[in-house]
CSV table of C-alpha atoms in Angstrom, one decimal:
chain,number,residue,atom,x,y,z
K,1,LEU,CA,-22.6,16.0,28.3
K,2,GLU,CA,-24.4,19.2,29.4
K,3,GLN,CA,-21.3,21.1,30.4
K,4,PRO,CA,-18.4,19.7,28.4
K,5,ILE,CA,-14.8,21.1,28.5
K,6,ALA,CA,-13.9,23.3,25.6
K,7,SER,CA,-17.1,22.6,23.6
K,8,PRO,CA,-20.7,23.6,23.5
K,9,PRO,CA,-23.1,20.9,24.8
K,10,LEU,CA,-23.8,18.0,22.4
K,11,ARG,CA,-27.5,19.1,22.3
K,12,ASP,CA,-26.4,22.5,20.9
K,13,ILE,CA,-24.0,21.0,18.3
K,14,VAL,CA,-26.5,18.6,16.7
K,15,SER,CA,-29.6,19.8,14.8
K,16,ALA,CA,-32.8,17.9,14.3
K,17,HIS,CA,-31.9,17.6,10.6
K,18,ASP,CA,-28.5,16.0,11.1
K,19,THR,CA,-27.7,12.4,10.7
K,20,VAL,CA,-25.8,10.9,13.6
K,21,ALA,CA,-23.6,7.8,13.7
K,22,ILE,CA,-22.7,6.4,17.1
K,23,VAL,CA,-20.1,3.7,17.3
K,24,PHE,CA,-20.3,1.2,20.1
K,25,SER,CA,-18.1,-1.7,21.2
K,26,ASP,CA,-18.9,-5.3,20.5
K,27,LEU,CA,-19.4,-8.0,23.1
K,28,THR,CA,-15.6,-8.7,23.4
K,29,ARG,CA,-15.1,-5.3,25.2
K,30,PRO,CA,-16.0,-4.7,28.8
K,31,MET,CA,-17.8,-1.4,27.9
K,32,PRO,CA,-21.0,-0.6,29.9
K,33,THR,CA,-22.7,0.5,26.7
K,34,ALA,CA,-26.2,-0.1,28.0
K,35,ARG,CA,-25.5,2.4,30.8
K,36,VAL,CA,-23.6,4.9,28.6
K,37,LEU,CA,-25.9,5.2,25.6
K,38,PRO,CA,-29.2,6.3,27.3
K,39,PRO,CA,-27.9,9.6,28.7
K,40,LEU,CA,-26.0,10.2,25.4
K,41,LEU,CA,-29.2,9.6,23.4
K,42,ALA,CA,-31.2,11.8,25.8
K,43,GLN,CA,-29.0,14.7,24.6
K,44,LEU,CA,-30.1,13.8,21.0
K,45,SER,CA,-33.9,13.6,21.8
K,46,HIS,CA,-34.6,16.4,19.3
K,47,VAL,CA,-33.2,14.2,16.5
K,48,PRO,CA,-35.6,11.7,15.0
K,49,ASP,CA,-34.7,8.1,15.9
K,50,GLU,CA,-34.3,7.1,12.3
K,51,ARG,CA,-31.6,9.7,11.8
K,52,ILE,CA,-29.5,8.1,14.5
K,53,LEU,CA,-27.5,5.0,13.5
K,54,LEU,CA,-25.8,2.8,16.0
K,55,ILE,CA,-22.7,1.1,14.5
K,56,ASN,CA,-21.3,-2.0,16.1
K,57,ALA,CA,-17.5,-1.7,16.0
K,58,LEU,CA,-16.7,-5.3,15.2
K,59,GLY,CA,-13.3,-4.8,13.6
K,60,THR,CA,-12.6,-8.4,12.4
K,61,HIS,CA,-14.8,-10.0,15.0
K,62,ARG,CA,-18.0,-11.9,14.2
K,63,ARG,CA,-21.4,-10.3,14.1
K,64,ASN,CA,-23.2,-10.2,17.4
K,65,THR,CA,-26.5,-12.1,17.6
K,66,PRO,CA,-29.8,-10.2,18.2
K,67,ASP,CA,-29.7,-11.4,21.9
K,68,GLU,CA,-26.1,-10.1,22.3
K,69,LEU,CA,-27.1,-6.8,20.8
K,70,ILE,CA,-29.9,-6.5,23.4
K,71,GLU,CA,-27.3,-7.4,26.1
K,72,ILE,CA,-24.9,-4.8,24.8
K,73,LEU,CA,-27.3,-2.0,24.2
K,74,GLY,CA,-30.2,-2.7,26.5
K,75,PRO,CA,-33.6,-3.7,25.2
K,76,GLU,CA,-35.0,-0.2,24.8
K,77,VAL,CA,-32.1,1.1,22.8
K,78,ALA,CA,-31.7,-2.1,20.7
K,79,GLY,CA,-35.4,-1.9,19.8
K,80,ARG,CA,-35.6,1.8,19.1
K,81,TYR,CA,-32.7,2.7,16.8
K,82,PRO,CA,-31.3,1.4,13.6
K,83,ILE,CA,-28.2,-0.8,14.1
K,84,LEU,CA,-25.5,-1.5,11.6
K,85,GLN,CA,-23.0,-4.3,12.3
K,86,HIS,CA,-19.7,-3.3,10.6
K,87,ASP,CA,-18.3,-5.6,8.1
K,88,ALA,CA,-14.6,-5.1,7.5
K,89,TRP,CA,-14.7,-7.2,4.3
K,90,ASP,CA,-17.6,-5.4,2.6
K,91,ASP,CA,-15.6,-3.1,0.2
K,92,GLU,CA,-18.8,-1.4,-1.1
K,93,ASN,CA,-19.5,-0.1,2.4
K,94,LEU,CA,-16.0,1.3,3.0
K,95,VAL,CA,-14.7,4.7,2.0
K,96,ARG,CA,-11.0,5.5,1.4
K,97,VAL,CA,-10.4,8.6,3.6
K,98,GLY,CA,-6.7,8.9,2.8
K,99,ILE,CA,-3.3,7.3,3.3
K,100,SER,CA,-1.6,7.3,6.7
K,101,SER,CA,1.8,8.7,7.3
K,102,PHE,CA,3.0,5.1,7.4
K,103,GLY,CA,1.8,4.6,3.8
K,104,HIS,CA,-1.3,2.5,4.6
K,105,PRO,CA,-4.6,3.2,2.8
K,106,ILE,CA,-7.3,4.0,5.4
K,107,LEU,CA,-10.7,2.6,4.6
K,108,ILE,CA,-13.5,3.4,7.0
K,109,ASN,CA,-17.2,2.5,7.2
K,110,ARG,CA,-19.2,4.5,4.7
K,111,ALA,CA,-22.3,5.1,6.9
K,112,TYR,CA,-20.0,6.6,9.6
K,113,CYS,CA,-18.1,8.8,7.1
K,114,GLU,CA,-21.4,10.1,5.5
K,115,ALA,CA,-23.0,11.0,8.9
K,116,ASP,CA,-23.2,14.7,9.7
K,117,ILE,CA,-22.3,14.0,13.3
K,118,ARG,CA,-19.9,11.1,14.3
K,119,ILE,CA,-19.6,9.9,17.9
K,120,VAL,CA,-17.4,7.1,19.2
K,121,THR,CA,-17.9,5.4,22.6
K,122,GLY,CA,-15.5,2.9,24.3
K,123,LEU,CA,-13.6,1.9,27.3
K,124,ILE,CA,-10.2,3.4,27.9
K,125,GLU,CA,-7.7,1.0,29.5
K,126,PRO,CA,-4.1,-0.1,28.8
K,127,HIS,CA,-3.7,-2.1,25.6
K,128,LEU,CA,-1.1,-4.7,24.7
K,129,PHE,CA,0.3,-2.9,21.7
K,130,ALA,CA,-1.8,0.2,21.0
K,131,GLY,CA,-0.8,1.8,24.3
K,132,PHE,CA,-4.5,2.4,25.3
K,133,SER,CA,-7.8,1.2,24.0
K,134,GLY,CA,-10.9,3.3,23.5
K,135,GLY,CA,-11.2,6.6,21.7
K,136,PRO,CA,-9.9,6.4,18.1
K,137,LYS,CA,-9.7,2.6,18.3
K,138,ALA,CA,-13.4,2.7,17.8
K,139,VAL,CA,-12.6,3.8,14.2
K,140,LEU,CA,-9.4,1.7,13.6
K,141,PRO,CA,-9.8,-1.2,14.0
K,142,GLY,CA,-13.5,-0.9,15.1
K,143,ILE,CA,-15.1,0.3,11.8
K,144,ALA,CA,-12.1,0.0,9.4
K,145,GLY,CA,-11.6,-2.2,6.4
K,146,PHE,CA,-9.8,-5.5,6.7
K,147,GLY,CA,-6.7,-4.4,4.8
K,148,THR,CA,-6.5,-1.3,6.9
K,149,ILE,CA,-6.7,-3.3,10.1
K,150,MET,CA,-4.2,-5.9,9.0
K,151,GLN,CA,-1.6,-3.2,8.0
K,152,ASN,CA,-2.1,-1.5,11.4
K,153,HIS,CA,-1.7,-4.8,13.2
K,154,GLY,CA,1.2,-6.0,10.9
K,155,TYR,CA,4.6,-7.1,12.0
K,156,LYS,CA,6.3,-3.7,11.3
K,157,MET,CA,3.9,-1.9,13.6
K,158,LEU,CA,3.9,-4.7,16.3
K,159,ALA,CA,7.7,-5.0,16.3
K,160,HIS,CA,8.2,-1.3,17.2
K,161,PRO,CA,9.6,-1.0,20.8
K,162,ARG,CA,6.9,1.6,21.8
K,163,ALA,CA,4.0,-0.6,20.5
K,164,THR,CA,3.2,-1.7,24.1
K,165,TYR,CA,1.1,-0.9,27.2
K,166,GLY,CA,0.8,2.8,28.1
K,167,TYR,CA,2.7,4.3,25.2
K,168,ASN,CA,0.8,6.6,22.8
K,169,GLU,CA,3.4,9.1,21.8
K,170,GLY,CA,5.9,7.4,19.4
K,171,ASN,CA,3.8,4.3,19.2
K,172,PRO,CA,3.2,3.8,15.4
K,173,MET,CA,0.0,1.8,15.9
K,174,TRP,CA,-1.6,4.5,18.1
K,175,GLU,CA,-0.4,7.3,15.8
K,176,GLU,CA,-2.0,5.6,12.8
K,177,VAL,CA,-5.2,4.9,14.8
K,178,ARG,CA,-5.4,8.6,15.6
K,179,GLU,CA,-4.8,9.6,12.0
K,180,ALA,CA,-7.6,7.3,10.8
K,181,ALA,CA,-10.0,8.8,13.4
């Protein structure tokens, strides 16, 4: 975080006046968010807490309970920063950011899109049909609209021969996920 490759340090990119959205995985992912967020948030210590929004990337999963949020984030982070649990069915809180090269409308969480600085966290591991999890999957399906998720996870995408473990290049699901992000 202090000496990133090909980028200034995060602390230098973000001003105290910026709004920051940080996407984190829900309880269904084995991401050590409670260990990852504190050093990340330390780099943003010059930003007022209320200008940092933590967005729970639920995709189509259920909301996490308050106790689960404490488990995911750790008690200090969960009690200090505003938390938004994404709702893929809440059209008023989605923004259409474009149409993918596959012809699918891309709707993403409004608070994320409106933030000055957007950060995603997640675990990178092989994924059954997206090639790999993590990275842009925090956006699609994590904070995308229900229709966007269903089109990305639809039969035409799933049936593609490269929609499987370890393939990103030529994998239509992964390519659309990257476009959305």
